[in-house]
Coordinates of C-alpha atoms in Angstrom, one line a residue:
X1 CA -21.7 14.6 36.4
X2 CA -18.9 17.0 36.0
X3 CA -16.8 15.0 38.5
X4 CA -17.5 11.7 36.7
X5 CA -16.5 13.3 33.3
X6 CA -13.3 14.6 34.9
X7 CA -12.5 11.2 36.4
X8 CA -13.1 9.6 33.0
X9 CA -10.8 12.1 31.2
X10 CA -8.1 11.5 33.8
X11 CA -8.4 7.8 33.3
X12 CA -8.1 8.2 29.6
X13 CA -5.0 10.3 30.0
X14 CA -3.5 7.6 32.2
X15 CA -4.4 4.9 29.8
X16 CA -2.9 6.7 26.7
X17 CA 0.0 5.0 25.1
X18 CA 2.6 7.8 25.6
X19 CA 5.3 5.8 23.8
X20 CA 3.4 6.1 20.6
X21 CA 2.7 9.8 21.2
X22 CA 6.4 10.3 21.8
X23 CA 7.3 8.6 18.5
X24 CA 4.6 10.7 16.8
X25 CA 6.1 13.9 18.2
X26 CA 9.7 12.8 17.2
X27 CA 8.5 12.1 13.7
X28 CA 6.9 15.6 13.6
X29 CA 10.2 17.2 14.7
X30 CA 12.3 15.3 12.2
X31 CA 9.7 15.9 9.5
X32 CA 9.8 19.7 10.1
X33 CA 13.6 19.7 9.9
X34 CA 13.4 17.8 6.6
X35 CA 10.8 20.2 5.2
X36 CA 13.0 23.1 6.3
X37 CA 16.0 21.6 4.6
X38 CA 14.1 20.8 1.4
X39 CA 12.5 24.2 1.0
X40 CA 15.3 26.4 2.2
X41 CA 16.9 28.8 -0.3
X42 CA 20.3 30.3 0.0
X43 CA 19.9 33.8 1.5
X44 CA 16.7 33.1 3.5
X45 CA 16.9 34.8 6.9
X46 CA 13.7 33.5 8.6
X47 CA 12.8 29.9 8.3
X48 CA 9.9 30.5 10.7
X49 CA 8.1 33.0 8.4
X50 CA 4.6 32.0 7.4
X51 CA 5.6 33.0 3.9
X52 CA 8.0 30.0 3.8
X53 CA 7.1 26.3 3.5
X54 CA 8.9 25.6 6.7
X55 CA 6.9 28.3 8.5
X56 CA 3.6 27.0 7.2
X57 CA 4.6 23.5 8.2
X58 CA 4.8 24.7 11.8
X59 CA 1.2 25.8 11.4
X60 CA 0.1 22.4 10.1
X61 CA 2.0 20.7 12.9
X62 CA 0.4 22.9 15.6
X63 CA -3.1 22.4 14.2
X64 CA -2.5 18.6 14.0
X65 CA -1.5 18.5 17.7
X66 CA -4.6 20.4 18.6
X67 CA -6.7 18.1 16.4
X68 CA -5.2 15.1 18.1
X69 CA -6.0 16.5 21.5
X70 CA -9.7 17.1 20.4
X71 CA -9.9 13.5 19.2
X72 CA -8.6 12.2 22.6
X73 CA -11.3 14.2 24.4
X74 CA -14.2 12.5 22.6
X75 CA -15.8 9.4 23.8
X76 CA -14.2 6.4 22.1
X77 CA -17.8 5.0 21.5
X78 CA -18.4 8.0 19.2
X79 CA -16.2 6.5 16.5
X80 CA -17.9 3.1 16.6
X81 CA -21.4 4.7 16.7
X82 CA -20.9 7.1 13.8
X83 CA -18.5 5.0 11.6
X84 CA -21.0 4.6 8.8
X85 CA -22.1 8.3 9.0
X86 CA -18.5 9.5 8.7
X87 CA -17.8 7.0 5.8
X88 CA -20.9 8.2 3.9
X89 CA -20.0 11.8 4.4
X90 CA -16.5 11.2 3.0
X91 CA -17.8 9.2 0.1
X92 CA -20.1 12.1 -0.9
X93 CA -17.1 14.5 -0.6
X94 CA -15.0 12.2 -2.8
X95 CA -17.7 11.9 -5.4
X96 CA -18.2 15.7 -5.5
X97 CA -14.5 16.2 -5.9
X98 CA -14.6 14.2 -9.2
X99 CA -16.4 17.2 -10.7
X100 CA -14.1 19.7 -9.1
X101 CA -13.2 22.4 -11.7
X102 CA -9.7 22.9 -10.2
X103 CA -6.9 20.8 -11.6
X104 CA -3.6 20.6 -9.9
X105 CA -0.9 18.8 -11.9
X106 CA -3.6 17.0 -13.9
X107 CA -5.4 15.8 -10.7
X108 CA -8.9 16.8 -9.6
X109 CA -8.3 15.5 -6.1
X110 CA -7.9 18.9 -4.4
X111 CA -10.7 21.2 -3.1
X112 CA -9.7 24.8 -3.3
X113 CA -11.3 26.9 -0.6
X114 CA -9.7 30.3 -0.9
X115 CA -6.1 30.1 0.3
X116 CA -6.8 26.6 1.7
X117 CA -6.4 23.4 -0.3
X118 CA -7.7 20.1 1.0
X119 CA -7.4 16.6 -0.4
X120 CA -10.4 14.5 0.7
X121 CA -8.6 11.3 -0.3
X122 CA -6.3 11.7 2.8
X123 CA -9.3 11.9 5.2
X124 CA -11.2 9.0 3.5
X125 CA -8.5 6.6 4.8
X126 CA -9.6 6.9 8.4
X127 CA -13.3 6.9 7.4
X128 CA -12.8 3.7 5.4
X129 CA -10.9 2.1 8.3
X130 CA -13.8 3.0 10.7
X131 CA -16.4 1.7 8.3
X132 CA -14.7 -1.6 7.6
X133 CA -14.0 -2.1 11.3
X134 CA -17.6 -1.5 12.1
X135 CA -18.7 -4.0 9.5
X136 CA -16.3 -6.7 10.5
X137 CA -17.1 -6.4 14.2
X138 CA -20.8 -6.9 13.7
X139 CA -22.4 -10.0 15.1
X140 CA -22.2 -13.0 12.8
X141 CA -19.6 -11.5 10.4
X142 CA -17.1 -14.1 9.1
X143 CA -14.4 -13.3 6.6
X144 CA -14.6 -17.0 5.5
X145 CA -18.0 -16.4 4.0
X146 CA -17.7 -15.0 0.6
X147 CA -20.7 -12.6 0.8
X148 CA -19.2 -11.1 4.0
X149 CA -15.7 -10.8 2.5
X150 CA -17.2 -9.3 -0.6
X151 CA -19.1 -6.7 1.5
X152 CA -15.9 -5.7 3.3
X153 CA -14.0 -5.5 0.0
X154 CA -16.8 -3.3 -1.4
X155 CA -16.3 -0.8 1.5
X156 CA -12.6 -0.5 0.6
X157 CA -13.0 -0.5 -3.2
X158 CA -15.7 2.1 -3.4
X159 CA -13.5 5.1 -2.3
X160 CA -10.8 3.7 -4.5
X161 CA -13.0 4.1 -7.6
X162 CA -14.0 7.6 -6.7
X163 CA -10.3 8.5 -6.2
X164 CA -9.4 7.0 -9.5
X165 CA -12.1 9.2 -11.0
X166 CA -10.2 12.1 -9.6
X167 CA -7.1 11.0 -11.6
X168 CA -5.2 10.2 -8.4
X169 CA -4.2 6.6 -9.0
X170 CA -1.4 6.8 -6.4
X171 CA -3.7 7.6 -3.5
X172 CA -6.2 5.0 -4.7
X173 CA -3.5 2.3 -4.6
X174 CA -3.0 3.0 -0.8
X175 CA -6.3 1.3 -0.2
X176 CA -4.9 -2.0 -1.3
X177 CA -3.1 -2.0 2.1
X178 CA -6.4 -3.0 3.7
X179 CA -5.9 -6.5 2.4
X180 CA -3.0 -6.9 4.9
X181 CA -5.6 -6.3 7.6
X182 CA -7.9 -8.8 5.9
X183 CA -5.1 -11.4 6.0
X184 CA -4.6 -10.8 9.7
X185 CA -8.3 -11.3 10.3
X186 CA -8.4 -14.7 8.5
X187 CA -8.5 -14.0 4.8
X188 CA -7.1 -17.1 3.1
X189 CA -3.4 -16.9 2.4
X190 CA -4.1 -18.0 -1.2
X191 CA -5.7 -14.6 -1.9
X192 CA -2.5 -12.8 -0.8
X193 CA -0.4 -15.3 -2.7
X194 CA -2.4 -14.8 -5.8
X195 CA -1.8 -11.0 -5.6
X196 CA 1.9 -11.6 -5.2
X197 CA 1.9 -14.0 -8.1
X198 CA 0.2 -11.5 -10.4
X199 CA 2.9 -8.9 -9.6
X200 CA 5.6 -11.5 -10.4
X201 CA 3.9 -12.4 -13.7
X202 CA 3.6 -8.8 -14.7
X203 CA 7.2 -7.9 -13.9
X204 CA 8.9 -11.0 -15.4
X205 CA 6.5 -11.1 -18.4
X206 CA 7.0 -7.4 -19.3
X207 CA 10.7 -7.1 -18.5
X208 CA 11.8 -10.2 -20.5
X209 CA 9.2 -10.3 -23.2
X210 CA 11.6 -9.2 -25.9
X211 CA 14.4 -11.4 -24.7
X212 CA 14.6 -14.7 -26.6
X213 CA 15.6 -18.0 -24.9
X214 CA 18.9 -19.5 -26.2
X215 CA 18.5 -18.1 -29.7
X216 CA 15.1 -19.8 -30.2
X217 CA 11.9 -18.0 -31.2
X218 CA 10.7 -18.3 -27.6
X219 CA 10.1 -15.2 -25.4
X220 CA 12.0 -15.7 -22.1
X221 CA 9.3 -13.6 -20.3
X222 CA 6.4 -15.7 -21.5
X223 CA 8.3 -19.0 -21.0
X224 CA 9.2 -18.2 -17.4
X225 CA 5.7 -17.0 -16.5
X226 CA 4.0 -20.1 -17.9
X227 CA 6.5 -22.3 -16.1
X228 CA 5.8 -20.4 -12.9
X229 CA 2.0 -20.9 -13.4
X230 CA 2.6 -24.7 -13.6
X231 CA 4.9 -24.8 -10.5
X232 CA 2.6 -22.5 -8.5
X233 CA -0.4 -24.6 -9.4
X234 CA 1.4 -27.8 -8.3
X235 CA 2.3 -26.1 -5.0
X236 CA -1.3 -25.1 -4.3
X237 CA -2.4 -28.7 -4.9
X238 CA 0.2 -29.8 -2.4
X239 CA -0.6 -27.1 0.1
X240 CA -4.4 -27.1 0.0
X241 CA -5.3 -30.6 -1.2
X242 CA -2.6 -32.4 0.8
X243 CA -2.1 -34.7 -2.2
X244 CA 1.6 -35.4 -2.7
X245 CA 1.0 -37.9 -5.5
X246 CA -0.9 -35.5 -7.7
X247 CA 1.6 -32.8 -7.0
X248 CA 4.4 -35.0 -8.4
X249 CA 2.3 -36.0 -11.3
X250 CA 1.6 -32.4 -12.3
X251 CA 5.3 -31.4 -11.9
X252 CA 6.5 -34.5 -13.8
X253 CA 4.2 -34.0 -16.8
X254 CA 4.3 -30.2 -17.0
X255 CA 8.1 -29.7 -16.5
X256 CA 8.9 -32.9 -18.5
X257 CA 6.8 -31.8 -21.5
X258 CA 8.4 -28.3 -21.4
X259 CA 11.9 -29.8 -21.2
X260 CA 11.2 -32.1 -24.2
X261 CA 9.8 -29.2 -26.2
X262 CA 12.9 -27.1 -25.3
X263 CA 15.2 -29.9 -26.4
X264 CA 13.4 -30.4 -29.7
X265 CA 13.3 -26.7 -30.5
X266 CA 17.0 -26.2 -29.7
X267 CA 18.4 -29.2 -31.5
X268 CA 15.8 -30.3 -34.1
X269 CA 13.4 -27.7 -35.4
X270 CA 13.3 -24.2 -33.8
X271 CA 9.7 -23.2 -32.8
X272 CA 8.0 -21.2 -30.1
X273 CA 7.9 -23.4 -27.0
X274 CA 5.2 -21.2 -25.5
X275 CA 2.6 -22.9 -27.6
X276 CA 3.5 -26.2 -26.1
X277 CA 3.3 -24.6 -22.6
X278 CA -0.2 -23.3 -23.4
X279 CA -1.3 -26.7 -24.5
X280 CA 0.1 -28.3 -21.3
X281 CA -1.7 -25.6 -19.3
X282 CA -5.0 -26.6 -21.0
X283 CA -4.4 -30.2 -20.1
X284 CA -3.5 -29.2 -16.6
X285 CA -6.7 -27.3 -16.2
X286 CA -8.7 -30.3 -17.6
X287 CA -6.9 -32.6 -15.1
X288 CA -7.8 -30.3 -12.2
X289 CA -11.4 -30.1 -13.3
X290 CA -11.5 -33.9 -13.4
X291 CA -10.1 -33.9 -9.9
X292 CA -12.9 -31.6 -8.8
X293 CA -15.6 -33.6 -10.4
X294 CA -14.3 -36.9 -9.0
X295 CA -13.7 -35.7 -5.4
X296 CA -16.3 -32.9 -5.2
X297 CA -13.6 -30.8 -3.3
X298 CA -14.2 -27.2 -4.1
X299 CA -10.5 -26.6 -3.4
X300 CA -9.8 -28.0 -6.9
X301 CA -12.2 -25.5 -8.4
X302 CA -10.4 -22.6 -6.7
X303 CA -7.0 -23.9 -8.0
X304 CA -8.6 -24.1 -11.5
X305 CA -9.7 -20.5 -11.1
X306 CA -6.1 -19.6 -10.0
X307 CA -4.6 -21.3 -13.1
X308 CA -7.1 -19.8 -15.5
X309 CA -6.8 -16.4 -14.0
X310 CA -3.0 -16.5 -14.1
X311 CA -2.9 -17.3 -17.8
X312 CA -5.6 -14.7 -18.5
X313 CA -3.6 -12.1 -16.5
X314 CA -0.4 -13.1 -18.3
X315 CA -2.0 -12.5 -21.7
X316 CA -3.6 -9.2 -20.6
X317 CA -0.5 -7.7 -18.9
X318 CA 0.9 -6.4 -22.2
X319 CA -2.5 -5.0 -23.2
X320 CA -2.9 -3.2 -19.8
X321 CA 0.6 -1.7 -20.0
X322 CA 0.3 -0.4 -23.6
X323 CA -3.4 0.3 -24.0
X324 CA -4.9 0.9 -20.5
X325 CA -2.3 2.8 -18.6
X326 CA -1.7 6.5 -19.1
X327 CA 1.5 7.3 -21.1
X328 CA 3.3 8.8 -18.0
X329 CA 2.4 5.7 -16.0
X330 CA 3.7 3.4 -18.8
X331 CA 7.0 5.3 -19.0
X332 CA 7.4 5.0 -15.2
X333 CA 6.9 1.3 -15.2
X334 CA 9.4 0.9 -18.1
X335 CA 11.9 3.0 -16.3
X336 CA 11.5 1.0 -13.1
X337 CA 11.9 -2.3 -14.9
X338 CA 15.0 -1.0 -16.7
X339 CA 13.4 -1.0 -20.1
X340 CA 14.0 2.7 -20.6
X341 CA 16.5 5.1 -19.1
X342 CA 14.8 8.4 -19.7
X343 CA 17.0 10.3 -17.2
X344 CA 15.7 13.6 -18.6
X345 CA 12.0 12.6 -18.4
X346 CA 10.2 10.0 -16.2
X347 CA 13.4 8.7 -14.6
X348 CA 14.7 12.2 -13.7
X349 CA 13.1 12.4 -10.3
X350 CA 14.4 9.0 -9.1
X351 CA 17.9 9.6 -10.7
X352 CA 18.3 12.9 -8.9
X353 CA 17.0 11.6 -5.6
X354 CA 19.5 8.7 -5.8
X355 CA 22.3 11.2 -6.4
X356 CA 21.2 13.3 -3.5
X357 CA 21.0 10.4 -1.1
X358 CA 24.4 9.0 -2.3
X359 CA 26.0 12.4 -1.9
X360 CA 25.1 12.4 1.8
X361 CA 27.5 9.6 2.6
X362 CA 27.6 8.2 6.2
X363 CA 26.9 11.3 8.3
X364 CA 25.4 13.7 5.7
X365 CA 26.3 17.2 4.7
X366 CA 24.5 18.8 7.7
X367 CA 21.4 20.8 8.3
X368 CA 20.7 23.2 5.4
X369 CA 23.9 22.2 3.6
X370 CA 22.5 19.8 1.0
X371 CA 23.6 21.0 -2.5
X372 CA 21.3 18.8 -4.5
X373 CA 18.2 20.0 -2.6
X374 CA 19.3 23.6 -2.3
X375 CA 19.8 23.9 -6.1
X376 CA 16.4 22.3 -6.6
X377 CA 17.6 19.4 -8.7
X378 CA 15.0 17.0 -7.2
X379 CA 11.4 17.9 -8.1
X380 CA 8.8 17.5 -5.3
X381 CA 11.7 17.3 -2.8
X382 CA 9.6 18.6 0.1
X383 CA 6.6 16.4 -0.6
X384 CA 6.8 13.0 -2.3
X385 CA 10.6 12.9 -2.5
X386 CA 11.4 14.4 0.9
X387 CA 13.3 11.3 2.0
X388 CA 16.1 12.3 -0.3
X389 CA 16.6 15.4 1.8
X390 CA 17.0 13.2 4.9
X391 CA 19.6 11.1 3.0
X392 CA 21.6 14.1 1.8
X393 CA 21.6 16.3 5.0
X394 CA 21.6 13.5 7.6
X395 CA 23.4 10.8 5.7
X396 CA 23.0 7.0 6.2
X397 CA 22.9 7.5 10.0
X398 CA 20.0 9.9 9.8
X399 CA 18.1 7.9 7.2
X400 CA 18.5 4.7 9.4
X401 CA 17.3 6.7 12.4
X402 CA 14.2 7.8 10.6
X403 CA 13.4 4.3 9.4
X404 CA 14.0 3.0 12.9
X405 CA 11.4 5.5 14.2
X406 CA 8.9 4.2 11.7
X407 CA 9.8 0.6 12.6
X408 CA 9.2 1.4 16.3
X409 CA 5.8 3.0 15.4
X410 CA 4.8 -0.1 13.4
X411 CA 5.8 -2.5 16.2
X412 CA 4.0 -0.4 18.7
X413 CA 0.8 -0.4 16.6
X414 CA 1.0 -4.2 16.4
X415 CA 1.3 -4.3 20.2
X416 CA -1.7 -2.0 20.7
X417 CA -3.8 -3.8 18.1
X418 CA -3.2 -7.2 19.7
X419 CA -4.3 -6.0 23.2
X420 CA -7.7 -4.7 22.1
X421 CA -10.5 -6.4 23.9
X422 CA -13.0 -5.9 21.1
X423 CA -12.8 -6.7 17.4
X424 CA -13.6 -3.2 16.3
X425 CA -10.5 -1.8 18.0
X426 CA -8.2 -4.6 16.7
X427 CA -9.4 -4.3 13.1
X428 CA -9.1 -0.5 13.1
X429 CA -5.6 -0.9 14.6
X430 CA -4.5 -3.2 11.8
X431 CA -6.0 -0.8 9.3
X432 CA -3.9 2.0 10.7
X433 CA -0.8 -0.2 10.7
X434 CA -1.3 -1.4 7.1
X435 CA -1.8 2.2 5.8
X436 CA 1.4 3.5 7.5
X437 CA 3.4 0.4 6.4
X438 CA 2.3 0.9 2.8
X439 CA 3.1 4.6 2.8
X440 CA 6.6 4.2 4.3
X441 CA 7.5 1.2 2.1
X442 CA 6.3 2.7 -1.2
X443 CA 7.5 6.2 -0.6
X444 CA 11.0 5.2 0.6
X445 CA 11.1 2.6 -2.2
X446 CA 10.3 5.0 -5.0
X447 CA 12.9 7.5 -3.7
X448 CA 15.5 4.7 -3.9
X449 CA 14.2 3.5 -7.3
X450 CA 12.9 0.2 -5.9
X451 CA 9.1 0.8 -6.4
X452 CA 7.1 2.8 -9.0
X453 CA 6.7 6.5 -8.6
X454 CA 3.0 6.8 -7.6
X455 CA 3.2 10.1 -5.7
X456 CA 2.2 9.4 -2.1
X457 CA 3.5 11.3 0.9
X458 CA 5.8 10.0 3.7
X459 CA 3.8 10.2 6.9
X460 CA 4.6 13.2 9.1
X461 CA 7.4 14.3 6.8
X462 CA 6.0 15.4 3.5
X463 CA 4.9 19.1 3.4
X464 CA 1.2 19.8 3.5
X465 CA -1.8 20.0 5.8
X466 CA -4.1 17.4 4.3
X467 CA -1.7 14.5 4.7
X468 CA -0.5 15.6 8.1
X469 CA -4.1 16.0 9.4
X470 CA -5.2 12.8 7.8
X471 CA -2.4 10.7 9.4
X472 CA -2.9 12.4 12.7
X473 CA -6.7 11.7 12.7
X474 CA -6.0 8.1 11.7
X475 CA -3.5 7.5 14.5
X476 CA -5.2 9.4 17.3
X477 CA -8.6 7.8 16.8
X478 CA -6.8 4.5 17.4
X479 CA -5.0 5.9 20.5
X480 CA -8.4 7.0 21.8
X481 CA -9.9 3.6 21.2
X482 CA -7.0 2.0 22.9
X483 CA -7.2 4.3 25.9
X484 CA -10.8 3.3 26.5
X485 CA -10.2 -0.4 26.5
X486 CA -10.2 -0.7 30.3
X487 CA -12.8 2.0 31.2
X488 CA -15.9 0.9 33.2
X489 CA -19.0 1.6 31.2
X490 CA -22.3 2.8 32.8

C-alpha cells in the first residue's frame, strides 16, 4: 500500500505542469521585490525583519509555498468529492463575517484573530469555483436549459450577496468573472453582449447627459443611447433571426424617423428629440412582438426583452448613480468618466499613481530608488496600487515584463484547461483563468486610470496573506487536478 501511494505521488510530480509553477515562483519573487520597494523607508537597515512589511511578505510567501505543496499531496478526487462541503463552509463563514464587529476602512470583510487578519472573501473564490464546477459536471447538466443556467448563476451570486453585505463591493464584483467561464461552456453570446451593452449605455448616458446636441434641447447622452438601442436591436434580429429584410426595415424606420426629428428640431421648432426616439422604441417593441406572435419564434421574445431591458436600464442609470451608489463610489465613477477632477479627493490615488508610473520612464529609477513611493505620495501603494511601484522602479521595461508573465500564466491556464479529460477539471480551469484575468485587468486598469477604483489586489504582488493564500489555493488545486488527468484509477 505504501509502495502504491509512493508510486502515485511520483506519478503526480512527473505530471505536474512545472512551467506554470515556474511562472508562479517568478511572480512571487517580483511581487516581493515590489512590496519591498513600496514599503521601504529611507534609513531602513533590514528589509528582512519581521517587523517590516517586506519581512512579513516573506512569511506569507513561505507559507503559501507550503500550502501549495500540501494541496498537491492530496488526492485530486478530494476536491470533486467535497466541493459542496467546502462551498457550504465558506458560505457560513461569509455570512458570519457580515456580523463581524471589527471594521477596517469601513468594511466588515476581515476576521481579526489576535495578530492575524483573514479575509474570507479571498478563499470563497476557490470554493465557488469548485462548487460551480461540480454542478456543471453533473450528469444531464446543460447550460442551454434556463433552470440549469439559473442554478449555476445562483452558486456564483450567493457569495456575492454575502460579500456585498460586508460592504466589500470590489471583492464581490470579482465573481462576475465567472460569466467568462459560462461563455466558454456554451452560454449564449447574447448574454455577454447584453452585459457589454449595459456598460456602454451607462458610460455614454452618464458622461454626456448634460451635453446638448447642436444647441437643441436634446441630451447627447440620451440621444446616443437610444440610437444604440435601435441599432443593437436590429443587429440582434439579423444575427439571431437571420432575417435581412426585417433588419433593414427596422434600421430604415428607426434611423429615418430620428433623422427627420433632428432636422425638424434644428431648422423648424426646437424640441427634445428623445421623446420621438422613445415613441419609435415603443413602435419597434410592438413590431417585434407582432413578429413573435406571427412566427412563434421565441428569439423575437428574447430580443423584445433586450430592447425593453435596455430602455429600462437607460432610464435607471442616473437613479442608480445618484441614489443607490455610496457617495465615495459615485465620486469615483464621476472621476473616471472625467465629470469631476477631485485631484485632492477621490482622484488623488489614481493621479499620484500615474505620476509615479510616468516618472519611471523606460528603465525605471532602480530598486528602492522610487521617490513617489518612498515619500508615500500614493496611498495603498503596497496593496491595491502596487503596480505603480513596478512602473516607477522598473520602468516600462519592468512593467511590460510583469504583464508578460501574467500573459504567459493566462495562456498556460488556457492550455491546461483545454487538455482536461473531464468537464469538472475544464470548468474549474476556466474559473481560475477568469478570476486571474479579471484581477489583473481591473487592478492594472485602475492604477492607470482606465477602470474604476474598486480595491482588489494584484495576484501574487499585493501585500497580505489572505490574497496570496487565496490565489495559491485557487491555482494549485487546478494544478493538482491537471496532474491527475492520466492516473490509472483503482
